CSV table of C-alpha atoms in Angstrom, one decimal:
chain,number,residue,atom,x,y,z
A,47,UNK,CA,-7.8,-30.1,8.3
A,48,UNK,CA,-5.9,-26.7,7.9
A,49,UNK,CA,-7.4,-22.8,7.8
A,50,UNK,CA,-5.8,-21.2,5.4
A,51,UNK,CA,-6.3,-17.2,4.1
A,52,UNK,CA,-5.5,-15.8,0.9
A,53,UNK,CA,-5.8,-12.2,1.4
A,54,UNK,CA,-4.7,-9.1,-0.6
A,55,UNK,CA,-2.5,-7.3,1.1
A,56,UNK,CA,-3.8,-3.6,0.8
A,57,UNK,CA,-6.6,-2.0,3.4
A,58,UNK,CA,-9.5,-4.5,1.9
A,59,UNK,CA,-7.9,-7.2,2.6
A,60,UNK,CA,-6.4,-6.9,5.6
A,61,UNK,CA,-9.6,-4.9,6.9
A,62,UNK,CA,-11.7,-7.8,5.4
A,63,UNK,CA,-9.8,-10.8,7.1
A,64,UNK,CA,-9.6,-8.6,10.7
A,65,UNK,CA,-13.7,-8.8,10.3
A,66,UNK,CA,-14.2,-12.1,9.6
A,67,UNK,CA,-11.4,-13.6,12.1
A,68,UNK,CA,-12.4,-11.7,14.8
A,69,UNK,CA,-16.2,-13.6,14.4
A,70,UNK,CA,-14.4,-16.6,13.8
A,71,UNK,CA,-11.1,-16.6,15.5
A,72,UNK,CA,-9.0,-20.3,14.0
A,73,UNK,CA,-5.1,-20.3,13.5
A,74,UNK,CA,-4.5,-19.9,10.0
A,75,UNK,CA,-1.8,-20.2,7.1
A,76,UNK,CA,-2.0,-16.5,6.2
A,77,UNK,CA,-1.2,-16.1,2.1
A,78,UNK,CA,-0.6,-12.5,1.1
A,79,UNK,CA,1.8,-10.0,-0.7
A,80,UNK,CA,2.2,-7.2,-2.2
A,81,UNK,CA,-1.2,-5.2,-3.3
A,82,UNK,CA,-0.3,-6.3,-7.2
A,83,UNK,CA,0.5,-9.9,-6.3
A,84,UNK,CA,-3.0,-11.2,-7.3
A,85,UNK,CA,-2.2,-14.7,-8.6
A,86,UNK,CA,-2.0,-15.4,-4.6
A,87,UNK,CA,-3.3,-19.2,-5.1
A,88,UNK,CA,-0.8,-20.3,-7.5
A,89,UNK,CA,1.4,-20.3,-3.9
A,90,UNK,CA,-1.4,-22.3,-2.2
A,91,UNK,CA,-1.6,-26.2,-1.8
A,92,UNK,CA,-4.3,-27.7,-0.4
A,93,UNK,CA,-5.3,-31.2,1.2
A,94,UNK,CA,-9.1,-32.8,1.0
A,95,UNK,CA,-11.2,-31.0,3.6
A,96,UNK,CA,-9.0,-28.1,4.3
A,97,UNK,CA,-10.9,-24.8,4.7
A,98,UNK,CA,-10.1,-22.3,2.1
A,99,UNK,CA,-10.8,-18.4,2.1
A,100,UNK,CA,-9.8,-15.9,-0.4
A,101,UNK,CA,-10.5,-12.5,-0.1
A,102,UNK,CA,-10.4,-9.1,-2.2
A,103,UNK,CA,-8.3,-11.2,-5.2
A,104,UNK,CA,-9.7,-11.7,-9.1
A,105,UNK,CA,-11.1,-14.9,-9.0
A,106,UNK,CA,-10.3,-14.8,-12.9
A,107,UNK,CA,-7.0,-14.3,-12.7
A,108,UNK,CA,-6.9,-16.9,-10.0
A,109,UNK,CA,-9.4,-19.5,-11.9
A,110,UNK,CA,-6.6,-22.3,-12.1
A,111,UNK,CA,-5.3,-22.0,-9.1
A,112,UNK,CA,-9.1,-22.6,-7.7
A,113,UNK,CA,-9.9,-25.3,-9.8
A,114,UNK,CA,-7.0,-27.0,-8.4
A,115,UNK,CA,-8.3,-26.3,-4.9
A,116,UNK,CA,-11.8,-27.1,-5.6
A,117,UNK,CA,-10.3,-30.6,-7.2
A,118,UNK,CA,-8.2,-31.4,-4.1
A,119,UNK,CA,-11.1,-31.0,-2.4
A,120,UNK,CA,-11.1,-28.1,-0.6
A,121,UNK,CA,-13.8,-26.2,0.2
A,122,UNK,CA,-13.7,-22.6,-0.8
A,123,UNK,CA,-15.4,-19.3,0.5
A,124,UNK,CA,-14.4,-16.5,-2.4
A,125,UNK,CA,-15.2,-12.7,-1.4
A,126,UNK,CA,-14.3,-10.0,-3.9
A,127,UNK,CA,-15.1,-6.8,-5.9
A,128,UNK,CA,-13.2,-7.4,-8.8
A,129,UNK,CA,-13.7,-8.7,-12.6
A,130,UNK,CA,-14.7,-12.2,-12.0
A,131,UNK,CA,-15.2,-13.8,-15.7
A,132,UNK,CA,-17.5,-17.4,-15.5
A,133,UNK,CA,-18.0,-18.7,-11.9
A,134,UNK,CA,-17.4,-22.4,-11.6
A,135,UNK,CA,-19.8,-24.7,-10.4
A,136,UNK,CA,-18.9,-26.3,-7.2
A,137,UNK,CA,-20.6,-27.8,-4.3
A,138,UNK,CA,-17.6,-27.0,-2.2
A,139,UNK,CA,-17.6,-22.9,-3.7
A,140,UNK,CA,-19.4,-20.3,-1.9
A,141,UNK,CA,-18.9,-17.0,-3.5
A,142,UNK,CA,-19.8,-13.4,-2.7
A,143,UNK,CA,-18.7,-11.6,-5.3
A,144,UNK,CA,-19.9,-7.7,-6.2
A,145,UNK,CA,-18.4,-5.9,-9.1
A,146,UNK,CA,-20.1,-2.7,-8.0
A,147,UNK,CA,-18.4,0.4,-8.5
A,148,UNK,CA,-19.0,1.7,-4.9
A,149,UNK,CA,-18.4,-1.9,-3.2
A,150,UNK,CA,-15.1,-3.1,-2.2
A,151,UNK,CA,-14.8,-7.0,0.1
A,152,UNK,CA,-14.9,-5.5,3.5
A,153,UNK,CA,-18.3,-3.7,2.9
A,154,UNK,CA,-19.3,-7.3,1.3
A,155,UNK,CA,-17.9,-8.9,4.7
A,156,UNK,CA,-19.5,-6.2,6.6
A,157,UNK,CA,-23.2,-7.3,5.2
A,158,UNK,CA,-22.2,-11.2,6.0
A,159,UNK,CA,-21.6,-10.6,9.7
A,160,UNK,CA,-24.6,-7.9,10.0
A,161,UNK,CA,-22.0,-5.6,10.8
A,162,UNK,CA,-20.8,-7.0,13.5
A,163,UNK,CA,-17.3,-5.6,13.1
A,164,UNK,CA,-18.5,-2.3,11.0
A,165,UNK,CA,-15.2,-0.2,12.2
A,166,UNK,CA,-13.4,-2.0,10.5
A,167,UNK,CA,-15.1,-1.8,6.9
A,168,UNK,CA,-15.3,1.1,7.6
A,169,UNK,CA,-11.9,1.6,7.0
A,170,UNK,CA,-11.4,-1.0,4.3
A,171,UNK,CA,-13.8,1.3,2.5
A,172,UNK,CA,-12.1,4.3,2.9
A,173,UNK,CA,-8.5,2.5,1.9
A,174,UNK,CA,-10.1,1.9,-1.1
A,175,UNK,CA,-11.2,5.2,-1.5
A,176,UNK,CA,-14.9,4.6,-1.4
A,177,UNK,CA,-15.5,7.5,0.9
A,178,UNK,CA,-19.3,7.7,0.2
A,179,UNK,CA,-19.7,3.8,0.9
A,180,UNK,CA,-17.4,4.3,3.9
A,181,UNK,CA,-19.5,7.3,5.3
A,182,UNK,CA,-23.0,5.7,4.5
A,183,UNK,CA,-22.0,2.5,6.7
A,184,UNK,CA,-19.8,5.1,9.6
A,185,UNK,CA,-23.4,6.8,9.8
A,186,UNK,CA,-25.3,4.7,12.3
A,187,UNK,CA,-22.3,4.1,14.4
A,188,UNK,CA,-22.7,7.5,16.2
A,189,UNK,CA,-18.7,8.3,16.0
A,190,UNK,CA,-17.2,12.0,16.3
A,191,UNK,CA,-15.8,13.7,13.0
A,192,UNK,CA,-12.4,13.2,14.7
A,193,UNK,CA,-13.2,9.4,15.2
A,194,UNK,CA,-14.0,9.6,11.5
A,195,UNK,CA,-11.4,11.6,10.2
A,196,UNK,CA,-8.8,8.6,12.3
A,197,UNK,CA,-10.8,5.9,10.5
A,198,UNK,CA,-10.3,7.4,6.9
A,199,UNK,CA,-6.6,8.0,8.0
A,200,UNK,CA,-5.9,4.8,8.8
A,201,UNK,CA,-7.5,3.0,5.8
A,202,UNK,CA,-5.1,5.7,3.4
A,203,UNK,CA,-2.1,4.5,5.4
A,204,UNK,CA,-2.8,0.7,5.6
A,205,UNK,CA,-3.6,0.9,1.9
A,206,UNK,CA,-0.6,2.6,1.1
A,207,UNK,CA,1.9,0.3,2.1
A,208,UNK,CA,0.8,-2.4,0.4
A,209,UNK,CA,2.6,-0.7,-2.6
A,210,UNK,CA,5.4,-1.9,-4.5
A,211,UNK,CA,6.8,-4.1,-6.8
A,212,UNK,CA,8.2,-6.6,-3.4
A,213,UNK,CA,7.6,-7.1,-0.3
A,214,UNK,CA,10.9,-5.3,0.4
A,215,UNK,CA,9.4,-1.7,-0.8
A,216,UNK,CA,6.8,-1.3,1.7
A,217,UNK,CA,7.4,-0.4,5.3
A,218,UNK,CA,5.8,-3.3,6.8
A,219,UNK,CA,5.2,-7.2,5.5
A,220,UNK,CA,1.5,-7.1,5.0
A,221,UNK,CA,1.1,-10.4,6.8
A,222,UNK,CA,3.1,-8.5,9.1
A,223,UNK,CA,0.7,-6.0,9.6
A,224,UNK,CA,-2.2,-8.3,9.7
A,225,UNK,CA,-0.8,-10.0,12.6
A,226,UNK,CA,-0.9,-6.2,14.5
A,227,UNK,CA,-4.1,-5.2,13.9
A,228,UNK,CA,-5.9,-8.9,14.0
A,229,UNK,CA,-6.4,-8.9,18.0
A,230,UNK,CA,-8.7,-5.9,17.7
A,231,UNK,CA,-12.3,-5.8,16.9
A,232,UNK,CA,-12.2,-2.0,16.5
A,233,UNK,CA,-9.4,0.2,14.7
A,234,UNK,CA,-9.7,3.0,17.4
A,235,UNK,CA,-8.4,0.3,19.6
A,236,UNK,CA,-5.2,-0.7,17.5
A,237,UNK,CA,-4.4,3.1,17.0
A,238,UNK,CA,-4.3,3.4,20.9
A,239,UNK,CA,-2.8,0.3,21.8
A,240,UNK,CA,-0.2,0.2,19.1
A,241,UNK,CA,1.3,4.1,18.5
A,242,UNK,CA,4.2,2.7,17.2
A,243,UNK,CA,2.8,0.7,14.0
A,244,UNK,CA,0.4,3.4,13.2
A,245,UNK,CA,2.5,6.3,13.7
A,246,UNK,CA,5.3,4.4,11.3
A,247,UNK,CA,2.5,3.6,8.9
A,248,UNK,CA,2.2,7.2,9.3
A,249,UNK,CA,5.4,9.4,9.0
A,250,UNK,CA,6.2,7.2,5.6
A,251,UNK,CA,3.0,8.3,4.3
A,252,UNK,CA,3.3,11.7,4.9
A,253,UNK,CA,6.9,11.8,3.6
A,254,UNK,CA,6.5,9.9,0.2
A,255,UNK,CA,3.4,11.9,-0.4
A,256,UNK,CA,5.1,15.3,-0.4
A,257,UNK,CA,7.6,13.4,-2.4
A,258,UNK,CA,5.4,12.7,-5.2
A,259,UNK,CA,4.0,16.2,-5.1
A,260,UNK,CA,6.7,17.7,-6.3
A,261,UNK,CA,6.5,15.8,-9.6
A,262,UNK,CA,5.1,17.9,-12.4
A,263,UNK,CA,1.9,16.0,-14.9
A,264,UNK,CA,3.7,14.4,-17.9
A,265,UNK,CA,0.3,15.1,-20.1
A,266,UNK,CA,-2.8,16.6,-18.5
A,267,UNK,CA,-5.8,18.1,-20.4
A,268,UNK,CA,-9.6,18.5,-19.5
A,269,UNK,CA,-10.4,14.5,-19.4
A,270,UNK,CA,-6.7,13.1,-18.8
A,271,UNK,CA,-3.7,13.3,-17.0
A,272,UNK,CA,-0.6,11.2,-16.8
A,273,UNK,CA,2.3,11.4,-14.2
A,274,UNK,CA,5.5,9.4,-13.6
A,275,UNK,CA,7.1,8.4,-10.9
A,276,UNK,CA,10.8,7.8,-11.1
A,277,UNK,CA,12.4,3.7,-10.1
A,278,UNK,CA,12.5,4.7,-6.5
A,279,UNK,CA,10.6,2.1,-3.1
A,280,UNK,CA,9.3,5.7,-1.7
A,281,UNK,CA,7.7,6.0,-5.7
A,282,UNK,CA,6.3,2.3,-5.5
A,283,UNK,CA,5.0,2.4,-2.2
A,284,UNK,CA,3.0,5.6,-3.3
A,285,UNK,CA,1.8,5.4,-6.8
A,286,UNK,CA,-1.8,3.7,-5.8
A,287,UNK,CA,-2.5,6.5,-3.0
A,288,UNK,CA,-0.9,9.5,-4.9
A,289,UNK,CA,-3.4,8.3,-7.8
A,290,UNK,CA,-6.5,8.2,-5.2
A,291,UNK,CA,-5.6,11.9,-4.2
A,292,UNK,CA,-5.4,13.1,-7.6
A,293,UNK,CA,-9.1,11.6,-8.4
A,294,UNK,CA,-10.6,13.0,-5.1
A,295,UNK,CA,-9.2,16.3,-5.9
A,296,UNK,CA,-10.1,16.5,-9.8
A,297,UNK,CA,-13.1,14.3,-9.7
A,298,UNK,CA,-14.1,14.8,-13.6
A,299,UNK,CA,-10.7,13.8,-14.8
A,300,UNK,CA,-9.1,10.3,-15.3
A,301,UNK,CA,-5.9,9.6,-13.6
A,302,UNK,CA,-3.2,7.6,-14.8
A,303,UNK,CA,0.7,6.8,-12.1
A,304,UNK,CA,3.0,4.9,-14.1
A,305,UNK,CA,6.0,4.1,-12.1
A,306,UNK,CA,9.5,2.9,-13.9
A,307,UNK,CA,10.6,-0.4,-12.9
A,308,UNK,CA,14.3,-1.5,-13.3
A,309,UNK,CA,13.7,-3.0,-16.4
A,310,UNK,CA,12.7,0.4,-17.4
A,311,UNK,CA,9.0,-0.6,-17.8
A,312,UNK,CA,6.3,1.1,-16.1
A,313,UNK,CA,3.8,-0.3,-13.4
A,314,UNK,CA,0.6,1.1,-14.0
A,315,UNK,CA,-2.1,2.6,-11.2
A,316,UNK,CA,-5.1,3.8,-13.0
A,317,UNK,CA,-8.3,5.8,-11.3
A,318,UNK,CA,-10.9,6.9,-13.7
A,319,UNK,CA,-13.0,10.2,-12.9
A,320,UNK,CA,-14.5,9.6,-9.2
A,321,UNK,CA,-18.0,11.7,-10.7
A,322,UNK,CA,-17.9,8.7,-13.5
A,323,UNK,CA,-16.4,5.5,-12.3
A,324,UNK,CA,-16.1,3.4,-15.2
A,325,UNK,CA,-14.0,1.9,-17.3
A,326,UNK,CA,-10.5,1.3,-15.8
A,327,UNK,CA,-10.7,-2.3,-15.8
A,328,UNK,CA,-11.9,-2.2,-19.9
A,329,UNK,CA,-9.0,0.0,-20.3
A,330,UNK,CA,-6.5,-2.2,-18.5
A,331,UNK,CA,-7.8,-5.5,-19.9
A,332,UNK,CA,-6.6,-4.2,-23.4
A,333,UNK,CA,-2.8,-4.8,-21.8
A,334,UNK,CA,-1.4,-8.2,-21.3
A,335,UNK,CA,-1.1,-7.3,-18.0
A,336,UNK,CA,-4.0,-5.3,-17.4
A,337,UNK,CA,-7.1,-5.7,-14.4
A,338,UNK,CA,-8.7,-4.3,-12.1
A,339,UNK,CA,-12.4,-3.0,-11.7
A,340,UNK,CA,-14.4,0.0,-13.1
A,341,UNK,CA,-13.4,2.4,-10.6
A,342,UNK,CA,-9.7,1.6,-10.3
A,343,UNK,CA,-7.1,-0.5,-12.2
A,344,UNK,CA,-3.5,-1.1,-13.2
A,345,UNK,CA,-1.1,-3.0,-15.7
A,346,UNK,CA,1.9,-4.8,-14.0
A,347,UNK,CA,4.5,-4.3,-17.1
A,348,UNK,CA,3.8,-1.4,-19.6
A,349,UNK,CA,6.4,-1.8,-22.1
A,350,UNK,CA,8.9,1.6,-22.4
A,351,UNK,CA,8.5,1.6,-26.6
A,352,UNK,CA,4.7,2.0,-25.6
A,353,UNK,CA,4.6,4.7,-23.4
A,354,UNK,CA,3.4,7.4,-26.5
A,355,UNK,CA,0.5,4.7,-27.7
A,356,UNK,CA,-0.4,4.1,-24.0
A,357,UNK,CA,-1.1,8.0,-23.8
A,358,UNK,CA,-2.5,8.5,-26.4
A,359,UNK,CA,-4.7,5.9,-25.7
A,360,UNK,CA,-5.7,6.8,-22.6
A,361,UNK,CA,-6.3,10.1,-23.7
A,362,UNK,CA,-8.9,8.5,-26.6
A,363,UNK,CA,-11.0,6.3,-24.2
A,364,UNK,CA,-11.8,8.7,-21.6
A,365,UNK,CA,-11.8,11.9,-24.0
A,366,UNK,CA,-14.6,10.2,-25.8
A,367,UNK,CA,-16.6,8.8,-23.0
């Protein structure tokens, strides 16, 4: 019988996995990527009785690669936030899945271990940029708004590099990264005990951030706006972040960070307005390859030609919502 854990590689998921492994600490075969690598199971094989846990991925955009699981007989334990579609019916399937617009998987881990390891949702919530969730749970820990403000920091930073379109773009291998932080039940321990990783995680923040500031909007009106960022790794790694900043600081608006790719196509990191957080997945879903949830979403290959109708568009649903 094998572990093995499917995990997104952004704050959620790596905050998610550090949670549940340090209540149950097994060796496991660690599955992970990039944060827009969300077919993750397609890259899994399984054996009869292996143990099986997926965490902060679509479980519809992964539906075939769970059936096959679930047919090899696996058994399955399936935590996420996102757009889920039908739920199969499986003896060997426990789900936990929350679509809520102010839930993300490590607050949903959180509440299966009784907060046990609340720290650390904590900062998955606040990678996520659930900063209200993130503060209701920090509330009865009793930390200092210095402890606080280190909690939010790291969840930005170990959200942000899990941006880009390969595992190459981001400053460290999110399985990587997992490894780093998995001995420690709290966060304040891994920022003392490991200066270096945090401090890289860090100084690339801080660097492609003022990067992306410089970049004027490409359309912005009362409901909307639209920036690009040019076919550089620093642009990658930051488009999800750089769009969480521009929602926290214009919280009626809707937020779209398209980023060229190579092909010159655009990868797509949509926030809709933080004071109305709805719709981003609807939106996204009307691309090929759209998803996401209501609060936050993207689409993986915008075509170039339909960069005017993708404005526009965007433009249309939120203006009239």
């Amino acid at each position: 019988m094998a572990y093995i854990d499917v995990f997104n590689g952004d704050a959620d998921g790596l905050c998610s996995l550090v949670q549940l492994r340090n209540a149950n600490p097994v060796e496991s075969r660690l599955v992970t990527g990039v944060k827009r690598d969300i077919d993750l199971l397609d890259r899994v094989t399984v054996s009869e009785g292996d143990q099986l846990t997926v965490l902060d991925v679509s479980l519809d955009k992964n539906r075939v690669g769970l059936v096959a699981a679930l047919e090899a007989g696996a058994e399955v334990t399936y935590v996420d936030h996102h757009f889920a579609g039908d739920i199969p019916q499986h003896a060997k399937l426990t789900t936990h899945i929350n679509t809520a617009s102010d839930v993300c998987t490590s607050l949903l881990v959180n509440g299966m271990l009784k907060g046990q390891f609340a720290e650390w949702a904590v900062v998955g919530a606040f990678g996520d940029n659930l900063r209200n969730s993130a503060l209701a749970v920090a509330k009865p820990l009793d930390l200092s708004a210095a402890e606080l403000e280190l909690l939010e920091n790291l969840g930005i930073y170990l959200n942000y590099n899990g941006y880009g379109a390969s595992i190459e773009d981001l400053h460290f291998d999110p399985e990587a990264l997992y490894r780093s932080i998995a001995p420690f039940a709290s966060p304040r321990a891994f920022m003392l005990e490991a200066k270096e990783t945090f401090s890289q995680l860090e100084e690339g923040y801080k660097n492609d951030m003022r990067a992306a500031s410089e970049l004027p909007a490409a359309h912005s009106d009362k409901a909307t706006a639209v920036f690009i960022l040019p076919d550089e790794r620093w642009a990658r790694r930051v488009s999800g972040v750089y769009s969480n900043d521009l929602a926290n600081d214009s919280p009626d608006r809707a937020h779209a960070v398209l980023t060229e790719k190579q092909d010159g196509n655009y990868l797509v990191s949509i926030r809709a307005p933080l004071n109305n957080k709805r719709g981003a997945d609807e939106f996204c879903r009307q691309f090929a390859t759209g998803g996401g949830r209501a609060a936050a979403a993207g689409i993986n290959d915008l075509p170039m030609t339909s960069l005017t109708n993708f404005i526009d568009r965007f433009q249309s649903f939120y203006g009239n919502m």
